[in-house]
Amino acid sequence: MKITSFEHYKEVYKYSVEQPEAFWAGIADTFKWRKKWDKVLEWNFKEPRIKWFEGAKLNITENCLDRHLDTIGDKAAIIWEPNDPKEDHRILTYRQLHDKVCQFAHVLKNNGAKKGDRICIYMPMVPELAIALLACARIGAIHSVVFGGFSAQSIADRIQDADCNIVITADGSFRGNKEISLKSIIDDALVTCPSVQRVIVLTRTRTPVAMIKGRDVWWEDEIKKVETQGTKECPAEEMDAEDMLFILYTSGSTGKPKGVVHTCGGYMVYTGFTFDTTFQYQPDEIYFCTADIGWITGHSYIVYGPLSQGATSLMFEGIPTYPSPGRLWDIVDKFKVNIIYTAPTAIRSLMSFGDDPLKAKDLSSVTKLGSVGEPINEEAWHWFDEKIGHGRCPLVDTWWQTENGGHMISAIAGVTPLKPGYAGLPLPGVQPVLVDETGKVIEGNSVSGNLCIKFPWPGMLRTTYGDHERCRQTYFAAYPDMYFTGDGCLRDEEGYYRITGRVDDVLNVSGHRIGTAEVENAINMHSTVVESAVVGYPHDIKGQGVYAFVVAPNKKDDEELTRKDIMMTVSRIIGAIAKPDKIQFVSGLPKTRSGKIMRRILRKIAEGDTSNLGDVSTLLDPAVVDEIKAGAL
Ligand code: WTA
């Protein structure tokens, strides 16, 4: 939605909360439906039961592909830049992308995929990853993408939870100077996944892989078969607005990751609307989101949002520091990128290399900047604004979550005022509230509390896969009739929102969501560990680091070796992204008499702030605190 001024925003916002159904129907009207809805919205946050555009029929890929063919068929839909700058980049126009999606949709069908099947995708950042998502959506199969940094065990957990019958992967992936054997990780995962009948393997690194007869097939061979069959077009499956589009697993404060479920109609409307609104996208702009499609940002803002709006989405296989810390700026220069959407952790990491990597890079094409995934500190905000935006580009700090589907609180580029460190004002249709510990809504400005949303928006999660009660418990039980985000937040004197971070036991490490309970479970799997407690601490680059307090009485004399063994255990169980930055061996954990770990104390110690640990007299063994303090890393 094009918003022309701050005044205009205020009008639109007012209308969107006073008449939400009319507002969203108006937005939904800009999409292509096979049949329009009977009812815009039906909801209650008690069960919860949320239905948007009930009765409507559509296929999201017709909105992302087919409807653009007559108008912008030859426009670049995806520009792909490989990990190695010496390899050729690729450009897929909307027409080419459409054809490839249809082709691969046939491959899926030939391999037994049907509407409603769950398909696990574990792939490098290559165009075929986007094609795989869209091909699933084309035939009504539900994709469950697993980020390439997760271990075999994590993949197996996700495949089993969703009962997937097909896996799409690649032989390997290139990340900087590393090569990762994706297929062999999948092979390890599948030992415990009898539901998987078929593995489709894309060739990327041509590292040797085991291809199991009757189960594994090459992507390229299957495409050839479709070409021989001569089938081109693949008509899109007609989906109900509330049919599942995908599952994406995300960490919470307890237990294993949950499968957040998004549905076809609402998610399409919400991601398209927010992409267009937040970035005020113009038809000739090149848009570059540096996220990985393994996370929600990639789903919503590399694939579905930009494509439904006919944008050119640049996809990058590698990492910002390879082969040099100027790589992102080389890409911007090479493709004359207009909009850069990245994470504070990337900005902080690139900042640390100073100005040298920026020399001789032409960044004059850049018009808008965006940040996502974690609070952005002011130093990083200003660096991004000055060095990359040259002080002339709006920098939107977009706050949202996997569960939200798309941007919730964010400045609108060039329209709403910017405040470093602040996500700003809610987007149209979003109704945030702050509540205190007792659940009382905190009115007025210059206040802080727990951030909730009191009215549904089309992109919100509908359930957690296979366990609706868990969805209710996690998001809708803390405060009656509200969605609880898990974030703390302040609203300043002008009503601008600043996200202060999670108030639960979820960490945000380099913009990746990690549950402390998950990491503890993984550490506790190590043979010498009796118990452990994991907390976050401020980390210059990662935002938060992982600090583990570990009780391991029978550990080897060589503590450093045991540390490495524990790290390896966490890598095996979750993935390298969850490895603790610090492991402190302790003789016991500070516990209350009822056996509850006092995390507050551990957090303070991890932060290096031991001056005021508060009352420790209620602890079972107060002496342990002194020991932990003395041994802090
Ligand atoms: C945090 C990522 C501050 C927040 C899109 C949220 C942010 C969690 C911001 C969701 C931001 C995300 N400012 N914090 N702009 N964006 N967060 O599900 O704590 O991976 O709850 O979604 O990241 O992480 P998720």
XYZ file of C-alpha atoms and ligand atoms in Angstrom:
658
model
C 0.000 0.000 0.000
C 1.459 3.326 -0.960
C 1.266 5.767 1.918
C 2.094 9.315 1.012
C 2.632 11.111 4.293
C 2.660 10.746 8.043
C -0.842 12.238 8.098
C -1.962 9.682 5.555
C -0.508 6.909 7.721
C -2.486 8.162 10.697
C -5.710 8.164 8.690
C -5.099 4.692 7.296
C -4.159 3.384 10.731
C -7.301 4.818 12.310
C -9.479 3.266 9.642
C -7.670 -0.086 9.940
C -8.464 -0.426 13.637
C -11.949 1.031 13.485
C -13.011 -1.082 10.538
C -10.526 -3.925 10.344
C -12.645 -6.165 8.172
C -13.284 -3.504 5.566
C -9.640 -2.502 5.686
C -8.315 -6.030 5.118
C -10.946 -6.826 2.505
C -9.673 -3.807 0.600
C -6.099 -5.063 0.765
C -7.130 -8.626 -0.124
C -8.948 -7.268 -3.179
C -5.593 -6.411 -4.724
C -4.753 -10.149 -4.958
C -5.936 -12.823 -7.360
C -8.574 -15.171 -5.959
C -10.319 -18.024 -7.730
C -13.283 -17.284 -5.493
C -13.690 -14.421 -3.032
C -14.388 -14.984 0.669
C -17.773 -15.410 2.312
C -16.549 -13.830 5.523
C -13.484 -11.657 6.153
C -12.771 -12.653 9.743
C -13.923 -14.985 12.425
C -11.947 -15.207 15.625
C -11.539 -15.812 19.281
C -8.239 -15.828 21.125
C -9.525 -18.292 23.734
C -9.239 -21.523 21.797
C -7.680 -19.812 19.693
C -9.677 -19.995 16.476
C -8.693 -17.579 13.733
C -10.068 -17.625 10.213
C -9.354 -15.018 7.597
C -11.130 -14.868 4.225
C -13.161 -17.992 4.940
C -14.611 -19.606 1.859
C -12.101 -17.958 -0.473
C -10.172 -20.087 -2.994
C -6.719 -19.301 -4.277
C -3.234 -20.512 -4.936
C -0.434 -18.288 -3.660
C 1.791 -19.193 -6.625
C -0.760 -17.766 -9.062
C -0.266 -14.529 -7.156
C 3.512 -14.812 -7.088
C 3.924 -16.000 -10.686
C 0.999 -16.396 -13.113
C -0.604 -13.034 -12.568
C 2.646 -11.265 -13.466
C 3.251 -13.078 -16.739
C 1.304 -10.736 -19.001
C 2.626 -7.569 -17.422
C 6.138 -8.230 -16.131
C 6.904 -11.715 -17.451
C 10.367 -10.633 -18.578
C 11.244 -8.768 -15.408
C 13.817 -10.401 -13.103
C 12.007 -12.180 -10.293
C 15.119 -13.632 -8.689
C 18.698 -12.517 -9.072
C 21.043 -15.056 -7.564
C 24.585 -14.341 -6.474
C 26.716 -17.423 -5.715
C 29.000 -17.941 -2.736
C 32.074 -17.719 -4.950
C 32.196 -14.373 -6.774
C 34.041 -16.054 -9.644
C 31.046 -18.241 -10.423
C 28.371 -16.724 -12.688
C 25.318 -15.153 -11.164
C 21.881 -16.202 -12.393
C 18.763 -14.265 -13.240
C 15.313 -15.818 -13.440
C 12.544 -13.755 -14.963
C 8.986 -14.206 -13.766
C 8.296 -16.359 -16.831
C 11.361 -18.534 -16.273
C 10.593 -18.904 -12.596
C 7.010 -19.830 -13.432
C 8.187 -22.516 -15.862
C 10.705 -23.939 -13.424
C 8.166 -24.040 -10.619
C 5.692 -25.857 -12.886
C 8.379 -28.313 -13.922
C 9.412 -29.084 -10.388
C 5.766 -29.319 -9.327
C 5.518 -32.156 -11.868
C 8.626 -33.734 -10.394
C 6.966 -33.679 -6.987
C 3.817 -35.240 -8.374
C 5.803 -37.900 -10.251
C 7.392 -38.749 -6.945
C 4.114 -39.270 -5.189
C 3.506 -35.850 -3.629
C -0.120 -34.904 -3.036
C -2.048 -31.976 -1.662
C -1.690 -31.871 2.116
C 1.559 -33.897 2.251
C 4.341 -32.469 4.372
C 7.639 -32.019 2.569
C 10.880 -31.244 4.365
C 13.304 -28.936 2.561
C 16.985 -28.772 3.597
C 18.854 -26.874 0.923
C 21.516 -24.273 0.231
C 20.561 -20.722 -0.757
C 20.190 -21.393 -4.477
C 17.241 -20.492 -6.732
C 16.096 -24.126 -6.601
C 15.297 -23.578 -2.925
C 12.756 -20.891 -3.824
C 11.552 -23.118 -6.655
C 11.065 -26.002 -4.218
C 8.942 -23.879 -1.865
C 6.807 -22.558 -4.679
C 6.404 -25.985 -6.291
C 5.101 -27.362 -2.985
C 2.668 -24.474 -2.760
C 1.676 -25.030 -6.392
C 0.434 -28.558 -5.691
C -0.888 -27.803 -2.205
C 1.825 -29.692 -0.344
C 2.954 -28.152 2.944
C 6.621 -27.267 3.103
C 8.688 -27.445 6.231
C 12.027 -25.783 5.590
C 14.862 -26.618 7.965
C 17.756 -24.148 8.141
C 21.040 -25.581 6.824
C 22.760 -25.042 10.195
C 20.647 -27.611 12.033
C 21.920 -31.098 12.857
C 20.643 -34.487 11.710
C 18.930 -34.924 15.056
C 17.068 -31.602 14.718
C 16.002 -32.468 11.187
C 14.775 -35.880 12.322
C 12.750 -34.291 15.130
C 11.077 -31.960 12.647
C 10.441 -34.648 10.035
C 8.895 -36.923 12.639
C 6.784 -34.174 14.172
C 5.257 -33.275 10.793
C 5.328 -36.835 9.454
C 6.959 -35.765 6.163
C 6.979 -38.226 3.253
C 9.447 -36.405 0.988
C 12.723 -34.578 1.599
C 14.235 -32.133 -0.870
C 17.930 -31.500 -0.372
C 21.239 -31.043 -2.198
C 24.501 -32.942 -2.211
C 26.137 -30.108 -0.341
C 26.268 -26.383 0.215
C 28.955 -23.716 -0.032
C 29.218 -21.239 2.835
C 32.308 -19.050 2.722
C 35.293 -21.362 2.449
C 33.347 -24.274 3.943
C 31.539 -27.053 2.182
C 28.734 -28.743 4.088
C 27.542 -32.233 3.130
C 23.804 -31.699 3.342
C 22.847 -35.065 1.894
C 24.909 -37.042 4.361
C 23.310 -35.085 7.221
C 19.925 -36.021 5.752
C 21.042 -39.661 5.520
C 21.836 -39.601 9.234
C 18.486 -37.997 9.999
C 16.507 -40.506 7.961
C 17.734 -43.470 9.999
C 14.942 -42.574 12.432
C 12.384 -41.298 9.913
C 10.474 -44.211 8.382
C 7.790 -41.892 6.993
C 10.132 -40.579 4.284
C 9.625 -42.410 0.998
C 11.587 -40.179 -1.338
C 14.622 -37.881 -1.237
C 15.166 -35.506 -4.138
C 18.785 -34.365 -4.351
C 19.935 -31.260 -6.209
C 23.494 -31.160 -7.502
C 25.391 -28.216 -6.073
C 28.823 -29.140 -4.730
C 29.122 -32.567 -6.399
C 30.568 -33.977 -3.280
C 30.182 -37.798 -3.244
C 26.859 -38.866 -1.770
C 25.138 -42.154 -1.002
C 22.143 -42.536 -3.285
C 19.879 -45.228 -1.909
C 18.014 -47.294 -4.493
C 14.268 -46.853 -4.361
C 14.513 -43.823 -2.074
C 16.907 -41.221 -3.487
C 16.664 -39.534 -6.886
C 18.596 -36.681 -8.498
C 16.732 -33.410 -9.086
C 18.243 -33.088 -12.589
C 17.224 -36.619 -13.671
C 13.686 -36.002 -12.525
C 13.542 -32.723 -14.456
C 14.713 -34.573 -17.580
C 11.867 -37.050 -17.158
C 9.370 -34.197 -17.031
C 10.929 -32.703 -20.140
C 10.590 -36.037 -21.932
C 6.978 -36.284 -20.815
C 6.555 -32.914 -22.499
C 4.422 -31.552 -19.673
C 4.977 -27.866 -19.199
C 2.266 -25.952 -17.440
C 1.220 -27.315 -14.086
C -2.186 -25.976 -13.104
C -2.165 -24.696 -9.555
C -4.116 -26.647 -6.977
C -7.128 -24.741 -5.693
C -6.638 -24.060 -1.997
C -8.967 -22.817 0.709
C -7.785 -19.589 2.286
C -7.356 -21.458 5.572
C -5.528 -24.492 4.151
C -1.988 -24.838 5.484
C 0.732 -23.279 3.364
C 3.747 -24.188 5.461
C 5.161 -25.194 8.809
C 8.237 -23.507 10.210
C 9.787 -24.704 13.448
C 10.818 -22.147 16.013
C 12.164 -22.232 19.548
C 10.228 -21.345 22.635
C 11.050 -21.251 26.319
C 10.183 -24.889 26.947
C 10.486 -28.199 25.189
C 11.284 -28.925 21.603
C 10.763 -26.385 18.809
C 7.165 -25.861 17.751
C 5.867 -26.111 14.211
C 4.316 -22.721 13.558
C 1.534 -23.092 10.990
C 0.743 -20.449 8.374
C -2.192 -20.636 5.983
C -2.563 -19.728 2.324
C -4.842 -16.690 2.190
C -3.946 -14.635 5.240
C -0.214 -15.176 4.917
C -0.276 -14.177 1.259
C -2.202 -10.988 1.958
C -0.105 -10.076 4.967
C 3.351 -10.653 3.502
C 2.452 -8.913 0.250
C 0.902 -5.972 2.061
C 3.744 -5.505 4.545
C 6.476 -5.869 1.914
C 4.849 -3.212 -0.217
C 3.982 -0.927 2.683
C 7.112 -1.038 4.817
C 9.558 -0.661 1.948
C 7.261 1.442 -0.263
C 8.551 -0.720 -3.087
C 8.774 0.923 -6.528
C 8.456 -1.281 -9.642
C 12.033 -0.870 -10.872
C 13.758 -1.373 -7.546
C 16.216 -4.187 -6.833
C 15.609 -5.533 -3.386
C 18.224 -7.503 -1.433
C 17.331 -9.390 1.725
C 20.391 -11.078 3.238
C 18.438 -13.578 5.338
C 18.397 -17.316 4.743
C 15.194 -18.906 3.463
C 15.559 -21.342 6.364
C 14.134 -18.631 8.633
C 10.830 -16.767 8.475
C 12.470 -13.619 7.095
C 13.513 -15.557 4.011
C 10.080 -17.146 3.573
C 8.203 -13.863 3.848
C 10.694 -11.374 2.436
C 12.804 -13.246 -0.104
C 10.097 -15.463 -1.560
C 6.409 -14.811 -0.946
C 6.154 -11.079 -0.133
C 8.395 -9.702 -2.903
C 7.146 -12.133 -5.549
C 3.460 -11.495 -4.876
C 4.262 -7.814 -5.410
C 6.194 -8.396 -8.616
C 9.493 -7.261 -7.126
C 13.029 -8.266 -8.057
C 14.397 -10.237 -5.136
C 18.136 -10.748 -4.850
C 19.207 -13.967 -3.202
C 22.768 -14.532 -1.946
C 24.221 -17.970 -1.322
C 27.231 -16.989 0.765
C 28.180 -15.058 3.860
C 28.893 -11.317 4.255
C 32.590 -11.821 5.026
C 33.576 -14.126 2.152
C 35.865 -13.760 0.311
C 36.246 -10.395 2.030
C 34.261 -8.239 4.439
C 33.316 -6.019 1.488
C 31.267 -8.773 -0.161
C 27.786 -7.371 0.527
C 28.855 -4.003 -0.826
C 30.316 -5.671 -3.930
C 26.914 -7.236 -4.518
C 25.142 -3.913 -4.008
C 27.549 -2.283 -6.445
C 27.321 -5.119 -9.011
C 23.528 -5.217 -9.223
C 22.825 -1.582 -8.305
C 20.751 -2.695 -5.340
C 18.182 -0.186 -4.067
C 16.825 -1.754 -0.900
C 19.008 -3.613 1.612
C 17.283 -5.620 4.331
C 19.652 -7.212 6.838
C 20.221 -8.084 10.496
C 21.975 -6.076 13.220
C 24.403 -8.932 13.813
C 25.629 -8.664 10.205
C 25.951 -4.891 10.539
C 27.942 -5.183 13.769
C 30.214 -7.795 12.281
C 30.915 -5.690 9.167
C 31.368 -2.537 11.261
C 34.197 -4.233 13.112
C 36.294 -4.263 9.911
C 36.291 -0.481 9.742
C 35.907 1.582 6.573
C 38.410 -0.215 4.364
C 35.952 -2.744 2.920
C 33.775 0.168 1.784
C 36.497 1.831 -0.287
C 35.814 2.035 -4.014
C 32.332 0.547 -3.592
C 29.619 2.473 -5.354
C 26.609 2.439 -3.042
C 24.839 5.330 -4.732
C 21.990 3.065 -5.905
C 20.823 2.451 -2.341
C 17.560 4.211 -1.470
C 16.188 2.314 1.545
C 17.546 0.247 4.406
C 15.904 -2.271 6.687
C 16.861 -4.154 9.839
C 15.302 -7.291 11.297
C 15.664 -10.044 13.835
C 16.926 -8.434 17.024
C 17.125 -5.056 18.693
C 19.496 -2.798 16.784
C 21.862 -0.839 19.009
C 22.321 2.829 18.194
C 25.936 2.464 17.143
C 25.002 -0.116 14.498
C 21.974 1.943 13.438
C 24.102 5.033 12.821
C 26.833 3.108 11.038
C 24.306 1.516 8.675
C 22.593 4.866 8.167
C 25.790 6.857 7.537
C 28.191 4.440 5.851
C 25.724 2.496 3.735
C 22.789 4.894 3.400
C 24.995 8.015 3.346
C 22.476 9.657 5.623
C 19.905 9.933 2.856
C 18.048 6.593 3.059
C 15.237 5.784 5.462
C 16.242 2.922 7.788
C 13.253 0.857 8.872
C 13.662 -1.305 11.957
C 11.085 -4.040 11.480
C 9.875 -5.883 14.573
C 8.032 -9.160 14.083
C 8.247 -12.900 14.725
C 7.955 -16.281 13.017
C 4.467 -16.496 14.504
C 3.447 -13.130 13.012
C 4.155 -13.986 9.367
C 5.250 -10.439 8.583
C 6.213 -6.994 9.891
C 4.172 -5.776 12.842
C 5.820 -2.684 14.253
C 8.026 -0.762 11.860
C 8.643 2.588 10.323
C 7.334 2.989 6.784
C 10.195 3.981 4.497
C 10.122 7.669 3.728
C 6.820 8.170 5.529
C 6.906 7.737 9.298
C 9.597 9.386 11.414
C 12.659 7.327 12.348
C 14.112 6.910 15.817
C 17.319 4.933 16.196
C 16.714 1.914 18.418
C 12.962 2.091 17.948
C 10.813 -0.149 15.770
C 8.437 2.811 15.809
C 4.705 2.687 15.191
C 2.463 -0.283 14.392
C 1.700 -0.989 10.757
C -1.929 -0.531 9.695
C -4.091 -3.293 11.131
C -1.748 -4.082 14.027
C -3.004 -3.331 17.543
C -0.214 -3.626 20.117
C -0.777 -3.254 23.847
C 1.544 -3.303 26.818
C 0.520 -5.270 29.879
C 1.977 -5.557 33.360
C 2.787 -8.797 35.203
C -0.795 -9.104 36.424
C -2.201 -8.792 32.934
C -3.462 -5.249 33.373
C -3.244 -3.157 30.215
C -0.879 -0.228 30.657
C -2.377 2.857 29.055
C -0.663 6.084 28.088
C 2.868 6.890 27.015
C 6.303 6.724 28.634
C 5.547 3.243 29.922
C 6.946 -0.232 29.544
C 5.608 -3.750 29.867
C 5.085 -7.018 28.087
C 4.107 -6.675 24.462
C 0.809 -8.240 23.390
C -1.424 -7.879 20.339
C -5.114 -7.575 21.041
C -6.659 -8.092 17.616
C -5.923 -10.650 14.880
C -4.013 -9.834 11.700
C -4.114 -12.005 8.578
C -0.505 -13.262 8.854
C -0.730 -14.646 12.368
C -0.076 -18.294 13.164
C -3.169 -20.491 13.310
C -1.807 -23.332 15.394
C 1.312 -25.261 16.248
C 1.437 -28.366 14.123
C -0.145 -31.403 15.741
C -0.605 -29.711 19.104
C -3.169 -26.934 19.237
C -3.163 -26.872 23.014
C 0.516 -25.965 22.967
C -0.308 -22.999 20.752
C -2.964 -21.851 23.206
C -0.696 -22.331 26.198
C 2.267 -20.571 24.642
C 0.662 -17.538 23.083
C -2.892 -17.072 24.321
C -2.959 -18.251 27.942
C -0.676 -15.723 29.651
C -3.097 -12.840 29.108
C -6.776 -13.457 28.366
C -7.904 -12.448 24.883
C -4.453 -11.387 23.768
C -1.597 -12.814 21.754
C 1.541 -12.653 23.914
C 4.757 -12.032 21.996
C 7.317 -12.970 24.651
C 8.976 -9.580 24.162
C 9.417 -6.715 26.581
C 8.794 -3.276 25.186
C 8.634 0.386 26.031
C 6.395 3.049 24.569
C 7.959 6.481 24.722
C 6.396 9.879 25.241
C 5.344 10.040 21.593
C 3.924 6.533 21.442
C 6.877 4.964 19.604
C 7.695 1.360 20.453
C 11.132 0.117 21.407
C 11.565 -3.624 21.773
C 13.790 -4.393 24.744
C 14.203 -8.146 24.172
C 12.661 -11.404 25.259
C 11.172 -11.664 28.716
C 11.118 -15.464 28.569
C 13.887 -18.050 28.332
C 14.458 -17.544 24.629
C 17.817 -16.242 23.403
C 18.484 -14.292 20.258
C 21.972 -15.218 19.107
C 23.056 -13.523 15.870
C 19.372 -13.040 15.118
C 18.696 -16.770 15.562
C 16.088 -17.800 18.060
C 17.359 -20.394 20.523
C 15.554 -21.816 23.552
C 17.676 -22.136 26.689
C 15.834 -25.352 27.607
C 16.807 -26.895 24.278
C 20.477 -26.058 24.802
C 20.357 -27.386 28.367
C 18.827 -30.652 27.181
C 21.582 -30.995 24.605
C 24.343 -30.254 27.150
C 22.786 -32.727 29.578
C 23.117 -35.458 26.961
C 26.893 -35.344 27.435
C 27.969 -38.333 29.515
C 29.673 -36.444 32.334
C 27.020 -33.757 32.778
C 24.621 -33.985 35.698
C 22.781 -30.766 35.064
C 23.194 -27.365 33.495
C 21.673 -23.920 33.201
C 21.950 -21.715 30.139
C 21.481 -17.952 30.053
C 22.259 -15.168 27.612
C 24.817 -12.409 28.045
C 25.505 -9.294 25.971
C 27.802 -10.064 23.043
C 29.350 -7.318 20.899
C 28.660 -8.973 17.554
C 26.036 -11.642 18.180
C 23.780 -9.450 20.298
C 23.511 -12.254 22.790
C 25.968 -15.024 23.562
C 25.190 -18.386 25.138
C 26.597 -18.870 28.671
C 26.336 -22.343 30.147
C 26.810 -23.237 33.813
C 27.537 -26.931 33.905
C 27.708 -29.444 36.732
C 30.013 -32.264 35.613
C 31.645 -33.837 38.683
C 33.290 -36.695 36.788
C 34.718 -34.655 33.962
C 38.192 -35.357 32.633
C 41.137 -33.509 34.165
C 41.524 -31.591 30.945
C 38.634 -29.145 31.313
C 39.219 -27.635 27.920
C 38.748 -31.004 26.269
C 35.486 -31.596 28.127
C 34.318 -28.164 27.010
C 34.992 -29.152 23.422
C 33.175 -32.442 23.921
C 30.152 -30.590 25.264
C 30.255 -28.197 22.299
C 30.349 -31.181 19.963
C 27.395 -32.702 21.779
C 25.357 -29.519 21.297
C 26.371 -29.397 17.615
C 25.178 -32.980 17.190
C 21.914 -32.558 19.018
C 20.848 -29.091 17.789
C 23.410 -27.700 15.384
C 26.483 -25.500 15.462
C 24.370 -22.343 15.826
C 23.469 -23.296 19.412
C 27.023 -23.954 20.673
C 27.706 -22.179 23.980
C 30.179 -19.307 23.798
C 31.190 -19.888 27.397
C 31.053 -22.971 29.587
C 31.698 -22.572 33.290
C 32.001 -25.725 35.365
C 30.345 -25.344 38.760
C 29.795 -27.698 41.673
C 26.095 -26.878 41.880
C 23.446 -24.472 40.609
C 21.735 -21.849 42.752
C 18.351 -23.335 43.590
C 15.438 -22.406 45.757
C 14.353 -24.836 48.448
C 11.696 -26.093 46.056
C 14.415 -26.948 43.539
C 13.899 -24.115 41.054
C 17.048 -22.726 39.434
C 17.452 -19.004 40.168
C 18.201 -17.867 36.644
C 18.091 -14.228 37.650
C 21.312 -14.735 39.613
C 23.005 -16.656 36.819
C 22.041 -14.005 34.288
C 23.632 -11.300 36.415
C 26.815 -13.308 36.828
C 26.950 -14.007 33.084
C 26.503 -10.295 32.418
C 29.424 -9.585 34.759
C 27.202 -7.592 37.079
C 27.673 -9.182 40.471
C 27.407 -6.048 42.589
C 23.760 -6.614 43.437
C 22.557 -10.163 43.154
C 19.516 -9.473 45.294
C 18.339 -11.719 48.060
C 20.146 -15.060 48.041
C 19.067 -16.140 51.504
C 16.190 -18.249 50.173
C 18.626 -20.459 48.307
C 19.166 -24.041 49.299
C 22.920 -23.487 49.338
C 23.843 -19.783 49.257
C 27.575 -20.621 49.279
C 27.372 -21.891 45.715
C 26.771 -18.329 44.529
C 30.161 -17.177 45.805
C 31.838 -20.069 44.088
C 30.101 -19.315 40.772
C 30.912 -15.624 41.073
C 34.570 -16.364 41.699
C 34.799 -18.671 38.696
C 32.879 -16.481 36.247
C 34.339 -16.346 32.729
C 13.315 -10.410 18.073
C 12.414 -12.889 13.236
C 13.958 -6.068 18.255
C 12.195 -10.393 19.086
C 11.670 -11.980 12.268
C 11.227 -11.419 18.540
C 13.414 -8.053 17.250
C 12.147 -12.440 17.925
C 13.232 -7.408 16.014
C 11.507 -13.182 16.794
C 13.457 -5.991 15.970
C 12.805 -9.519 15.769
N 13.813 -5.379 17.108
N 13.778 -7.385 18.350
N 13.339 -5.295 14.850
N 12.851 -8.339 15.119
N 13.159 -9.358 17.052
O 10.825 -15.635 15.187
O 12.701 -10.789 20.332
O 13.222 -15.521 14.397
O 10.400 -11.999 19.526
O 11.538 -13.779 13.805
O 13.263 -11.687 17.443
O 12.440 -13.994 16.129
P 12.013 -14.822 14.861
